Coordinates of C-alpha atoms in Angstrom, one line a residue:
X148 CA -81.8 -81.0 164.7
X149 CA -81.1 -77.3 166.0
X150 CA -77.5 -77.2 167.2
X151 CA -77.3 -75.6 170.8
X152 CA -74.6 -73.0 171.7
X153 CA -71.5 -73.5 173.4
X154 CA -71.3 -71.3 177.2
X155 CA -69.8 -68.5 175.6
X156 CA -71.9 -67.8 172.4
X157 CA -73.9 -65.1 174.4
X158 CA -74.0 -62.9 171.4
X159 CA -73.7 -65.1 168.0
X160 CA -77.2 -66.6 167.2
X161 CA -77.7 -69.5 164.3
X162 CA -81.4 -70.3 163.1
X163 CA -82.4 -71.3 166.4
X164 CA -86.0 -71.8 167.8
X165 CA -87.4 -69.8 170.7
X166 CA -86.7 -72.7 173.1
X167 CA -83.2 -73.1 171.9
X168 CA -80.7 -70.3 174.3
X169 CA -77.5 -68.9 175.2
X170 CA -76.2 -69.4 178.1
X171 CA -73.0 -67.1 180.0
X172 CA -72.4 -66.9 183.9
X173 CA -76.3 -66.2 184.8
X174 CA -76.9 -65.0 181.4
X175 CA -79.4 -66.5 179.5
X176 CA -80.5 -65.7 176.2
X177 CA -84.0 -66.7 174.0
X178 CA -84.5 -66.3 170.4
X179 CA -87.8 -65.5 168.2
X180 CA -88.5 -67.2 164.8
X181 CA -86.4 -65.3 161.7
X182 CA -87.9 -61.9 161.2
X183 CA -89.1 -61.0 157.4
X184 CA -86.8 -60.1 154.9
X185 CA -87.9 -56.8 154.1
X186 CA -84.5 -54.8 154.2
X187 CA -85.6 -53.0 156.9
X188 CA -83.5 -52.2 160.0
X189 CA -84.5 -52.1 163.7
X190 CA -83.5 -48.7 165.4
X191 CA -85.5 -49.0 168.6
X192 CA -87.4 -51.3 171.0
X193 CA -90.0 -49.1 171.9
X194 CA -91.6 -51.6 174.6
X195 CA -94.2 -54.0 175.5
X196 CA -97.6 -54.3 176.3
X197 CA -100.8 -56.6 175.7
X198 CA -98.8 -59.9 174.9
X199 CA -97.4 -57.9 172.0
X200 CA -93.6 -56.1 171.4
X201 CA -93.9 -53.1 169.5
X202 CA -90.4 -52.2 167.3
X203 CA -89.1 -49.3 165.1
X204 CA -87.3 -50.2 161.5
X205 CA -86.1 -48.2 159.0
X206 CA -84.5 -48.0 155.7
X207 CA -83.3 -45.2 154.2
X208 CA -86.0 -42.3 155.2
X209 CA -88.8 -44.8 155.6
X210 CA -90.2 -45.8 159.1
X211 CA -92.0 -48.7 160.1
X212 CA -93.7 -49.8 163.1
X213 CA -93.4 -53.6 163.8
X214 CA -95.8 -55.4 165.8
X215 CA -94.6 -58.8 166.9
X216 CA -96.0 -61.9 169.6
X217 CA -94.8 -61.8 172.9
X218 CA -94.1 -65.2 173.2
X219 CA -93.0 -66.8 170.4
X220 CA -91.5 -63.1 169.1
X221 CA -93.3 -63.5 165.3
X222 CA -94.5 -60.6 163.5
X223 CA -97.9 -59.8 163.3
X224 CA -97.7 -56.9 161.3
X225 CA -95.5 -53.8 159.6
X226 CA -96.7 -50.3 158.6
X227 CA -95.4 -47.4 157.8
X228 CA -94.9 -44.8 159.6
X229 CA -96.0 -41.3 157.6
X230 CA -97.6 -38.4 159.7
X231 CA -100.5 -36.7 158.4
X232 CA -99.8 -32.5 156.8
X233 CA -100.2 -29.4 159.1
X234 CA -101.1 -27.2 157.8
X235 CA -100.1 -28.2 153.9
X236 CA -96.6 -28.8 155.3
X237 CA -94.4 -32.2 155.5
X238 CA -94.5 -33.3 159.6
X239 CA -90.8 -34.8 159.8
X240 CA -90.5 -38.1 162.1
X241 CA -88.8 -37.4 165.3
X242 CA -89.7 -40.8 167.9
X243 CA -92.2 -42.8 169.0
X244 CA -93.1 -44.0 172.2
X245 CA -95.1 -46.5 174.3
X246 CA -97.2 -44.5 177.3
X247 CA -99.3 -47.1 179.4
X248 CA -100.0 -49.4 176.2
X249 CA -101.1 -46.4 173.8
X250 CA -98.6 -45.6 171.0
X251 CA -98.1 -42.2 169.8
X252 CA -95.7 -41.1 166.8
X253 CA -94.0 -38.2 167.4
X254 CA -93.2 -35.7 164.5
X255 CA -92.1 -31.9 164.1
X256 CA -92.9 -29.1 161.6
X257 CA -91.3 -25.4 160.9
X258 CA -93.6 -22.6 160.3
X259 CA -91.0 -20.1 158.5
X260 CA -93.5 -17.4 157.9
X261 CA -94.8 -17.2 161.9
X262 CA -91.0 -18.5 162.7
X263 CA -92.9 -21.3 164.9
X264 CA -91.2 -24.9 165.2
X265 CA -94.2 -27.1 166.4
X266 CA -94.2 -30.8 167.5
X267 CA -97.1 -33.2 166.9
X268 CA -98.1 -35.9 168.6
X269 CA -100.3 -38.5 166.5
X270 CA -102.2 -41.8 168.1
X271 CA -101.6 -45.2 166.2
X272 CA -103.6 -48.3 166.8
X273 CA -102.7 -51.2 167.9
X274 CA -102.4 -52.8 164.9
X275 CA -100.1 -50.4 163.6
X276 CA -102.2 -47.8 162.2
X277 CA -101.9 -43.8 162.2
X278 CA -104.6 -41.6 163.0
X279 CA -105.1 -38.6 160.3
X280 CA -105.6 -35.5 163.9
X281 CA -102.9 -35.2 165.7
X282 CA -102.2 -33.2 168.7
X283 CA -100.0 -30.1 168.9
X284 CA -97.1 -30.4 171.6
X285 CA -95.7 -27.4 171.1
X286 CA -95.7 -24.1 169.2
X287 CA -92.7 -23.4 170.1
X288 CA -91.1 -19.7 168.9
X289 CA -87.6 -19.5 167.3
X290 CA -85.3 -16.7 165.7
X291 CA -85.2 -18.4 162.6
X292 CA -85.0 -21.6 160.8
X293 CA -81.3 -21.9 161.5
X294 CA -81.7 -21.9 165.2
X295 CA -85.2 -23.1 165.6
X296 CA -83.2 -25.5 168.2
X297 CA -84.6 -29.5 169.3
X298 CA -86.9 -31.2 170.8
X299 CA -85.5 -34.0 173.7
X300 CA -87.7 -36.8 174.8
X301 CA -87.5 -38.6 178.6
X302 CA -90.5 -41.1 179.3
X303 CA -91.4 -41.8 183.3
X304 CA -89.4 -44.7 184.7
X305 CA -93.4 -46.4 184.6
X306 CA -93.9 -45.2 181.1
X307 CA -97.1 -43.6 181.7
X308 CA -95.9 -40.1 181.2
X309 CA -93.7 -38.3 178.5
X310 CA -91.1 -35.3 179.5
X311 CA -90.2 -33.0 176.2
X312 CA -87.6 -30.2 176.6
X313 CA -87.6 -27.7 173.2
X314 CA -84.1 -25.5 173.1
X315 CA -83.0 -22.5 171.1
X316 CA -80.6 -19.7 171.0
X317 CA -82.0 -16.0 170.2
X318 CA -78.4 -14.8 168.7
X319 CA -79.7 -11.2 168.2
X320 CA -80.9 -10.6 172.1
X321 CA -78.1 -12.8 173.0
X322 CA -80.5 -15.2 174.8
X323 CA -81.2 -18.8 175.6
X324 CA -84.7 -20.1 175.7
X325 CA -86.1 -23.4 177.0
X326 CA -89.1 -24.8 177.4
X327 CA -90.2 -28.2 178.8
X328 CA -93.6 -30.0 179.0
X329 CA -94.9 -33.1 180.8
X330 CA -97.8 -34.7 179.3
X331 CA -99.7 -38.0 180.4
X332 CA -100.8 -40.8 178.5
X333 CA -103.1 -39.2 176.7
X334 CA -101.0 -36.4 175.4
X335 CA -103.2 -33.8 178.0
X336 CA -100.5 -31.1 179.7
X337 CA -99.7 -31.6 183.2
X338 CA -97.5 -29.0 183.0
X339 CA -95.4 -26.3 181.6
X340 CA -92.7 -24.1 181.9
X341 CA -91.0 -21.5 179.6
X342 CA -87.9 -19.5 180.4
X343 CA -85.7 -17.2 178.1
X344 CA -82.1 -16.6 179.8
X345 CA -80.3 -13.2 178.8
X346 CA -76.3 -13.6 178.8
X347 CA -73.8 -11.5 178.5
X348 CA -71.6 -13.1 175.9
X349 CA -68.7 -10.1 176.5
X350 CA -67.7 -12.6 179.8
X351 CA -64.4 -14.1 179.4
X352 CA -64.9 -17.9 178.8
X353 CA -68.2 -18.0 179.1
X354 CA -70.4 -20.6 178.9
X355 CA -74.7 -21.9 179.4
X356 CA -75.6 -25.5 179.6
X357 CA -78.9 -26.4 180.3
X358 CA -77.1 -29.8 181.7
X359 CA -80.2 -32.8 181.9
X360 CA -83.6 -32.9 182.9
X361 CA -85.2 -35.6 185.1
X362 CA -88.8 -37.0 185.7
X363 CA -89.3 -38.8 189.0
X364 CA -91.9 -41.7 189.9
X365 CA -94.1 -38.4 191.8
X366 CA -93.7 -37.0 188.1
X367 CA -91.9 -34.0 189.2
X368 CA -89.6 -32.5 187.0
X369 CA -86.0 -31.1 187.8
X370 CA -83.6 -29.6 185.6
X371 CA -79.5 -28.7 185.6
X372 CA -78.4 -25.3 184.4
X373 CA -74.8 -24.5 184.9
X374 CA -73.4 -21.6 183.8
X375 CA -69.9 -19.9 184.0
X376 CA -67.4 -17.7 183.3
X377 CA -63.9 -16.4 184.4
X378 CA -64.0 -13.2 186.2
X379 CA -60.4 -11.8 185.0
X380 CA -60.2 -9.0 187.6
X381 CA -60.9 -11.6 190.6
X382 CA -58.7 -13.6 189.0
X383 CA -61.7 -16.9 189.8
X384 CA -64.2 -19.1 188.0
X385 CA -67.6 -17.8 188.7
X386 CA -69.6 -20.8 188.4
X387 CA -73.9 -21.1 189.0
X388 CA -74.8 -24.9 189.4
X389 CA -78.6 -24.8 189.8
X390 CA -81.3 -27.5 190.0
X391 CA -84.4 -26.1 189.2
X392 CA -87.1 -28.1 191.1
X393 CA -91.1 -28.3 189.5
X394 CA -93.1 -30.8 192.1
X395 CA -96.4 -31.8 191.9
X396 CA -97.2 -31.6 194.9
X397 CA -96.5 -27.8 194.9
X398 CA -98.6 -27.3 191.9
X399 CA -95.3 -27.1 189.7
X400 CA -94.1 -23.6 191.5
X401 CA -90.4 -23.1 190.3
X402 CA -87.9 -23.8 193.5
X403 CA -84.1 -23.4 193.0
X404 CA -81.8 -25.4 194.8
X405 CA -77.9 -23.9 194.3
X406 CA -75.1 -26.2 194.5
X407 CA -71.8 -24.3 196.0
X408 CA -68.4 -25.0 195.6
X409 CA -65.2 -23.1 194.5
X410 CA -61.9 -23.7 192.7
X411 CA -63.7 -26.1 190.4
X412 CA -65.4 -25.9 186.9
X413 CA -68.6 -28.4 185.8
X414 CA -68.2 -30.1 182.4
X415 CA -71.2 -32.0 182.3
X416 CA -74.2 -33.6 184.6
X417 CA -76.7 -36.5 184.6
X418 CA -79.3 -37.0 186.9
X419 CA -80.8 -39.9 188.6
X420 CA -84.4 -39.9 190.9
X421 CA -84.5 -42.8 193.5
X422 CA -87.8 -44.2 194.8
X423 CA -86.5 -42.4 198.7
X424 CA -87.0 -39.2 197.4
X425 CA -83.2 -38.3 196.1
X426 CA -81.9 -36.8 193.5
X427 CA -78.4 -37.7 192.1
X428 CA -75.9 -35.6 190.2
X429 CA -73.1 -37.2 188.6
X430 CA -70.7 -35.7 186.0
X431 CA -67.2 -35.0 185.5
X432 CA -65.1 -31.6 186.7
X433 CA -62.2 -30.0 185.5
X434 CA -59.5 -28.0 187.9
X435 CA -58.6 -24.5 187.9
X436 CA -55.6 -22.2 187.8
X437 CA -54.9 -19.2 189.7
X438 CA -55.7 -17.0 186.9
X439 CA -59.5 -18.6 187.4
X440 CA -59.1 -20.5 183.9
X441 CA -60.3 -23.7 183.7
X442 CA -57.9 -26.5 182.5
X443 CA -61.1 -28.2 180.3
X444 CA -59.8 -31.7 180.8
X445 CA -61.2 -34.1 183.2
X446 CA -59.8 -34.0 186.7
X447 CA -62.0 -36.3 188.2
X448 CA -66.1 -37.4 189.0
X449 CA -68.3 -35.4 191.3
X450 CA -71.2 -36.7 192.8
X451 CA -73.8 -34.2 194.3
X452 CA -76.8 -35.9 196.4
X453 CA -80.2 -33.7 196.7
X454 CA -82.9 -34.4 199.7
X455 CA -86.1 -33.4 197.3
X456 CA -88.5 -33.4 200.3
X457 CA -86.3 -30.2 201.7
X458 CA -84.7 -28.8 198.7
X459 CA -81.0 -29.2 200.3
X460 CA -77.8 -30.3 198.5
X461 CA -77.1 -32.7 201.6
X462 CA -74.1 -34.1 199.9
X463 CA -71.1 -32.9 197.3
X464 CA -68.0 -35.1 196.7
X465 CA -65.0 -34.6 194.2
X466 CA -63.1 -37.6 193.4
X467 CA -59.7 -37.2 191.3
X468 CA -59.4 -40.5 189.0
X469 CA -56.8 -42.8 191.1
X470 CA -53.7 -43.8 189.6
X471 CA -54.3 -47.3 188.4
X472 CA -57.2 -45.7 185.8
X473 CA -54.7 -43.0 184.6
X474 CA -52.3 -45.6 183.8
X475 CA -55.1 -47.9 181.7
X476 CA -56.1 -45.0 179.8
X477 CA -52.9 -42.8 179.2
X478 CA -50.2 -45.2 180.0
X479 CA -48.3 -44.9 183.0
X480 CA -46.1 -41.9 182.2
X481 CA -48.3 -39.5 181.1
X482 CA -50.2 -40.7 184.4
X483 CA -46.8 -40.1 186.4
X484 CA -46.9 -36.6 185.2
X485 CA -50.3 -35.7 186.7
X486 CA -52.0 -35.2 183.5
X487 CA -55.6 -35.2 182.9
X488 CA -58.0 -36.8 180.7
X489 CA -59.6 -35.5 177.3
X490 CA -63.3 -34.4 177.9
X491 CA -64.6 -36.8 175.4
X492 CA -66.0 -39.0 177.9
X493 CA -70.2 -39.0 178.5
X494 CA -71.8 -40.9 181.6
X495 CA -73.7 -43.6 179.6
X496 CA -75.5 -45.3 182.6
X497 CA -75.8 -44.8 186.1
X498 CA -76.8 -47.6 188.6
X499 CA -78.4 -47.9 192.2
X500 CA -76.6 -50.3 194.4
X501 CA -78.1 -51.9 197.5
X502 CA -76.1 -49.9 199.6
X503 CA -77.6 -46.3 198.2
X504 CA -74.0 -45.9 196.5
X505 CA -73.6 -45.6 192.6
X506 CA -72.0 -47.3 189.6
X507 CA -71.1 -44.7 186.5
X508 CA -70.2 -46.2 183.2
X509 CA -68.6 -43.2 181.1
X510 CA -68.4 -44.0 177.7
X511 CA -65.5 -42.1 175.4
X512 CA -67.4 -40.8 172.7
X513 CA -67.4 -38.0 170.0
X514 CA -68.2 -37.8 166.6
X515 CA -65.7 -37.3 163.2
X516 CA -67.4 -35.1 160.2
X517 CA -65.8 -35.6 157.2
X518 CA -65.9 -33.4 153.8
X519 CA -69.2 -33.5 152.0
X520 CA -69.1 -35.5 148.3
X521 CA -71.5 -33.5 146.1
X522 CA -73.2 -30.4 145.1
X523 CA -76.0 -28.4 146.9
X524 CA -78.7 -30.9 149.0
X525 CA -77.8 -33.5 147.2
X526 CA -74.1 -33.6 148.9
X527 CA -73.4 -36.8 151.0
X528 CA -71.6 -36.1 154.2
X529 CA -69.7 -39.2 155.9
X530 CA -70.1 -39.0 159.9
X531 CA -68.0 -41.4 162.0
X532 CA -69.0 -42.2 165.5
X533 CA -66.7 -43.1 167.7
X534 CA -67.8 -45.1 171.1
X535 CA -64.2 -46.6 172.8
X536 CA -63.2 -47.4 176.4
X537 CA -65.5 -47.6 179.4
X538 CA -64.5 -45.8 182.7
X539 CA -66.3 -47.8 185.6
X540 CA -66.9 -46.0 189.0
X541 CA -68.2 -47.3 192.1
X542 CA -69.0 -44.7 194.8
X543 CA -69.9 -45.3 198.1
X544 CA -72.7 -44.3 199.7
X545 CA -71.6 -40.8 200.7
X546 CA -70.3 -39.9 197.2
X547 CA -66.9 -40.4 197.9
X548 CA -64.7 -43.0 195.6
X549 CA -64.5 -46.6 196.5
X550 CA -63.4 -48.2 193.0
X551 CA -62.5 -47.8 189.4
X552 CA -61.8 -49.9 186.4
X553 CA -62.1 -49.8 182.6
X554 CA -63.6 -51.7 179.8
X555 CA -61.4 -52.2 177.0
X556 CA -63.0 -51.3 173.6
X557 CA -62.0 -49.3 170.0
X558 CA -64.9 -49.1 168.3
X559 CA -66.7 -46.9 165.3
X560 CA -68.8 -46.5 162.4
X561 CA -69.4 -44.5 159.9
X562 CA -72.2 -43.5 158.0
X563 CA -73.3 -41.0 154.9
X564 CA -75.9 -38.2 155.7
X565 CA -77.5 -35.8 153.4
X566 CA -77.8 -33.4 156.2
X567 CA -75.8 -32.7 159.4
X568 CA -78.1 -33.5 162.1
X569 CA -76.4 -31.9 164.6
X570 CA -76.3 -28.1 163.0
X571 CA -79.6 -27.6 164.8
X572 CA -79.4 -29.3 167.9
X573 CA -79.9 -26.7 169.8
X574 CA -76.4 -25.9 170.2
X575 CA -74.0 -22.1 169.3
X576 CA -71.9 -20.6 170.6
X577 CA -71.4 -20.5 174.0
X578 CA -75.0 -21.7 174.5
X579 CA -75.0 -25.8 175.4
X580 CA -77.4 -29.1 175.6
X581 CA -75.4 -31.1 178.0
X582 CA -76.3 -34.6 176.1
X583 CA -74.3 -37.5 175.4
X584 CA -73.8 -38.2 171.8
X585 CA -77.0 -38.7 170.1
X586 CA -77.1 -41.1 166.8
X587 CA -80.4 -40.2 165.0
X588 CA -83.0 -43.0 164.4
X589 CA -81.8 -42.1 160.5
X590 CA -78.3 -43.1 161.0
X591 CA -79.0 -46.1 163.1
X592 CA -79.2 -49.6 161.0
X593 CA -76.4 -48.1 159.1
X594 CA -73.4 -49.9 161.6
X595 CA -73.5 -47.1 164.6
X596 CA -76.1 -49.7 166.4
X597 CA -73.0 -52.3 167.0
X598 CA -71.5 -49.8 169.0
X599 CA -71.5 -49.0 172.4
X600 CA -72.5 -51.5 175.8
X601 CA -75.7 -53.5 177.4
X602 CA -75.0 -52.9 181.4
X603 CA -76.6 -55.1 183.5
X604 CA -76.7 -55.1 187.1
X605 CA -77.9 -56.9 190.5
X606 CA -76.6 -58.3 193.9
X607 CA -73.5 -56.5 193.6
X608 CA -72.3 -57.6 190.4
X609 CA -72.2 -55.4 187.2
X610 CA -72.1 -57.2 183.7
X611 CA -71.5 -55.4 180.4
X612 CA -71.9 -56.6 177.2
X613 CA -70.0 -55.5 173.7
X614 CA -69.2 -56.4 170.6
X615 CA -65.5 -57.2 169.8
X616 CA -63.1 -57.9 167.4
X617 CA -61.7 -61.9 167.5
X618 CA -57.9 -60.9 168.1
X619 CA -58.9 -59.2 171.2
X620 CA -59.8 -62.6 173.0
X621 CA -58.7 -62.4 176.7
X622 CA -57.5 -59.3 176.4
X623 CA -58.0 -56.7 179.8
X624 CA -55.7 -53.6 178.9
X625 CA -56.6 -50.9 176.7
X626 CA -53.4 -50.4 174.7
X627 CA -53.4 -53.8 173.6
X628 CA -56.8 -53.8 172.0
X629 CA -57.1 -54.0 168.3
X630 CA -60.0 -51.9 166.7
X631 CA -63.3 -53.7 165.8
X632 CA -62.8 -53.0 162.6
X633 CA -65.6 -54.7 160.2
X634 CA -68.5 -54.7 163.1
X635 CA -70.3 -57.6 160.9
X636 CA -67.8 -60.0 162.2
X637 CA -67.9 -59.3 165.4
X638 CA -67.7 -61.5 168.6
X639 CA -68.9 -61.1 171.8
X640 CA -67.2 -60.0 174.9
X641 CA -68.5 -59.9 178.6
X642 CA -66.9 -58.1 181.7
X643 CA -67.8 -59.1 185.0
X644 CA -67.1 -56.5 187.9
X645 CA -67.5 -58.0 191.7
X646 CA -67.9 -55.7 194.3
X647 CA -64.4 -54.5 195.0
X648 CA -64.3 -53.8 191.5
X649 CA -62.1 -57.0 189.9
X650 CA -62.7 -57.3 186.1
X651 CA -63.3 -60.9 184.6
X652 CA -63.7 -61.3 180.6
X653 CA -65.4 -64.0 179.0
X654 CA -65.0 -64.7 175.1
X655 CA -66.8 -67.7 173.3
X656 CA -65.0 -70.8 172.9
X657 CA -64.7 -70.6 169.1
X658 CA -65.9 -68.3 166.5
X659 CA -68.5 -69.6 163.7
X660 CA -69.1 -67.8 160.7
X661 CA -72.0 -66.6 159.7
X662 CA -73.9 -65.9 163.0
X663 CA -76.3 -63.3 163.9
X664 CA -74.6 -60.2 166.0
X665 CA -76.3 -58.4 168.3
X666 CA -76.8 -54.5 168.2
X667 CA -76.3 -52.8 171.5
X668 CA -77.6 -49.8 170.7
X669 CA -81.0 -51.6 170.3
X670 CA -82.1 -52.9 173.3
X671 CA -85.1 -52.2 175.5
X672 CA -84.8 -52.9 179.4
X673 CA -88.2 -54.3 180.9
X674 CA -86.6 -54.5 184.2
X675 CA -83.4 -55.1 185.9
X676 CA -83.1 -58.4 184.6
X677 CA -85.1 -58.6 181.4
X678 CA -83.9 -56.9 178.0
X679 CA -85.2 -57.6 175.0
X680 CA -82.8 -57.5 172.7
X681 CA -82.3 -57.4 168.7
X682 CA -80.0 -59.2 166.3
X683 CA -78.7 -59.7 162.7
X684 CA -76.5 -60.5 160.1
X685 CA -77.0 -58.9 156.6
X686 CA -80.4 -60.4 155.8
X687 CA -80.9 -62.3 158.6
X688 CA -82.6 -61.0 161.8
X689 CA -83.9 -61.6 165.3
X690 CA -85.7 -60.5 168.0
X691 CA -84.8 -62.2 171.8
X692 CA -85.1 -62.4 175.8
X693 CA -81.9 -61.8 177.4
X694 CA -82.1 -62.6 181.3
X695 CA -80.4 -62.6 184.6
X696 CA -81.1 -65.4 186.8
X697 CA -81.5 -64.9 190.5

């Protein structure tokens, strides 16, 4: 007889059958039939459609695309993934994705002798097969190899349309350029737009970030650039906070919108579209001095509220973090000193409450390159990622600050890359992507996947999942958490916020050895209260329901 889990076992599975759960507050949690051993990883959930879940696995460089049963979560088939030539050359893997039940890998090539860095889009059945014609995305034209820049993916909130921003910097004009595509779910254009920005780079402190970039439900397209400088005569931060605004109902015609302020420097932005036709900016600011030179460290969270129908920033609040977070973060003399905090932190999620307020969850994140173990490309590079506390922040409707609170959690992995991923992001210099810390699908099934948090949220109540390390049962404060060390073994850990903002944890009962662990970073959100989840435990692997009763 299956044995049936106690309360808190939200996140350690045994052999269970799909009608066995979990059970946690209003959490309940379904598992599928034991995946394949086949020593291949799951790095993303790319959706569902058709009675069938469609999944990305890798190991090493190999991809696969896994095709399972809705209901009873069985695989009904694996292939692998490998993109036709262009043009005699090897296509390399960048995503896949899931547009109105059609699947489409997506894979890039460089063109060193035209200096061209093109993206391909390629159909695959539903049974898991590739096409051999693809579809060009992009020819997109770069300086050289180097800085041929990245591609950045953002799917419509009803998956029937694909957003792709390309980035590169043109070092010898001193120049930015950016382009960005929307295409439906056929992979036809609906639109376009190219723009190469000239700087000068003599500026003191200067600095371009083309912030986010946002598709709505109308599928029209915004993007944040920010750019600034100090002006050392003025003694003041110049600073240029734009949303550039491509509707569809205006045929995609370019329309700035300038957010004003002064005294005040941007360190990064995410955007949010709401169904009444608002536009969200959230991010963190830094102050400045006298001299106009920015203190870099994190002051506080702005929150910047765009009416799309009439282009006008109708609200702008800056909120300093309140004492109480200081203290859980920096300990309470550094916070009696007035210090800041490190600009490590990236806004991971950002949630609609009833009331037209917001909940951030910012996530302290960066990444640790260590020294490379080998000659020429055959030299292994260890990367650690690092994912620790969560800051949560309620706002109220106007923008301004109604709560705060943080999620205990030390947490990191490292891995061993033959190539730094990162060297051609898109980044130099004093030129910018404003993204959080990206983990490519390579890296992922290596241990970065434990990291991280699953937020979920309705009626008011916010409920976020990690994974945790046994000694740090019942623990609420941040300096007395112990890291999570070997993420194999670890445990789960829930945190309940109401709405004035009071923390709850929950740990399981007892710990049993040898249970599956779920991977946070692999989750896909059907809606508000559905995720299908995925976890394992060295050969062992599952796919599940995880869902919030009414």
């Amino acid at each position: 007889m299956r044995r049936i889990f106690s309360l808190f076992m939200l996140m350690l599975f045994g052999l269970c059958s799909i009608n066995a759960q979990n059970k946690i507050e209003k959490i309940t949690l379904t598992y599928g039939a034991e995946l394949p051993d086949d020593s291949y990883k799951f790095v993303k959930i790319i959706g569902e459609s058709n009675n069938k879940i469609y999944a990305l696995a890798n190991k090493k460089d190999d991809f696969m695309l896994k095709i399972f049963d809705s209901s009873s979560m069985k695989q009904l088939s694996s292939n692998a993934i490998k993109l036709p030539e262009m043009n005699n050359r090897e296509v390399d893997f960048e995503d896949i994705f899931l547009l109105n039940g059609k699947l489409y890998a997506i894979g890039s090539v460089y063109n060193k002798k035209d200096k061209i860095f093109n993206l391909v889009g390629t159909p695959v059945s539903d049974k898991g097969e590739l096409s051999k014609n693809g579809t060009i995305l992009f020819d997109a034209e770069v300086e050289k190899k180097s800085l041929r820049g990245d591609f950045y993916f953002k799917q419509s909130q009803d998956e029937g349309a694909l957003l792709i921003m390309h980035t590169s910097l043109f070092n010898k004009e001193d120049a930015v350029k950016y382009e960005i595509k929307l295409f439906d779910d056929n992979l036809k254009t609906l639109f376009t737009s190219s723009e190469k920005v000239h700087f000068d780079d003599n500026k003191k402190d200067y600095q371009f970030t083309i912030a986010d970039f946002e598709l709505n439900y109308k599928d029209d397209v915004f993007l944040v650039i920010n750019e600034s400088y100090r002006d050392s005569k003025k003694k003041e931060k110049v600073e240029r906070f734009e949303v550039h605004a491509f509707k569809h109902d205006n045929n995609y015609t370019k329309e700035v919108i300038n957010i004003a302020f002064k005294d005040k420097e941007i360190i990064n932005c995410k955007m949010m579209s709401t169904n009444k036709d608002i536009l969200q900016l959230v991010g963190f600011y830094s102050s400045v001095r006298e001299s106009g030179r920015s203190n870099k460290e994190l002051k506080g969270v702005y929150n910047a509220t765009i009416d799309i129908a009439s282009n006008k920033n109708t609200n702008l609040k800056f909120n300093e973090f309140d004492y109480n977070t200081k203290v859980k973060i920096m300990g309470e003399r550094r916070a009696k000193k007035g210090k800041d905090l490190k600009p490590l932190y990236a806004i991971t999620s950002i949630i609609e409450k009833e009331d037209g307020g917001l909940i951030l969850l910012s996530e302290l994140q960066y990444v640790f390159v260590g020294q490379s173990q080998g000659i020429g490309p055959l030299a292994f590079t260890p990367v650690t990622y690092i994912k620790n506390e969560i800051i949560v922040t309620s706002l109220k409707a106007d923008g301004s600050h109604e709560w705060s609170n943080v999620v205990p959690k030390d947490q990191n992995a490292t891995v061993n890359t033959m190539s730094l991923w990162f060297g051609a992001v898109g980044s130099g210099g004093n030129f910018a992507v404003g993204m959080a810390v990206g983990i490519p699908l390579a890296e992922l099934g290596k241990g970065p996947e434990y990291l991280g948090a699953i937020p979920i949220y309705k009626n008011g109540e916010l409920n976020v999942l990690i994974n945790d390390n046994v000694k740090n049962k019942g623990i609420t404060e941040l300096d007395e958490v112990k890291s999570l060390g070997n993420y194999n073994k670890a445990v789960p850990a829930l945190f309940i916020f109401d709405q004035q903002g009071k923390l709850i944890r929950k740990d399981p009962e007892e710990v049993i050895k040898n249970e599956l662990v779920i991977r946070p970073g692999v989750f896909y959100r059907k809606n508000p209260k559905e995720y299908i989840v995925y976890s394992s435990r060295k050969k062992q692997d599952k796919l599940g329901r995880m869902i919030l009763e009414d």
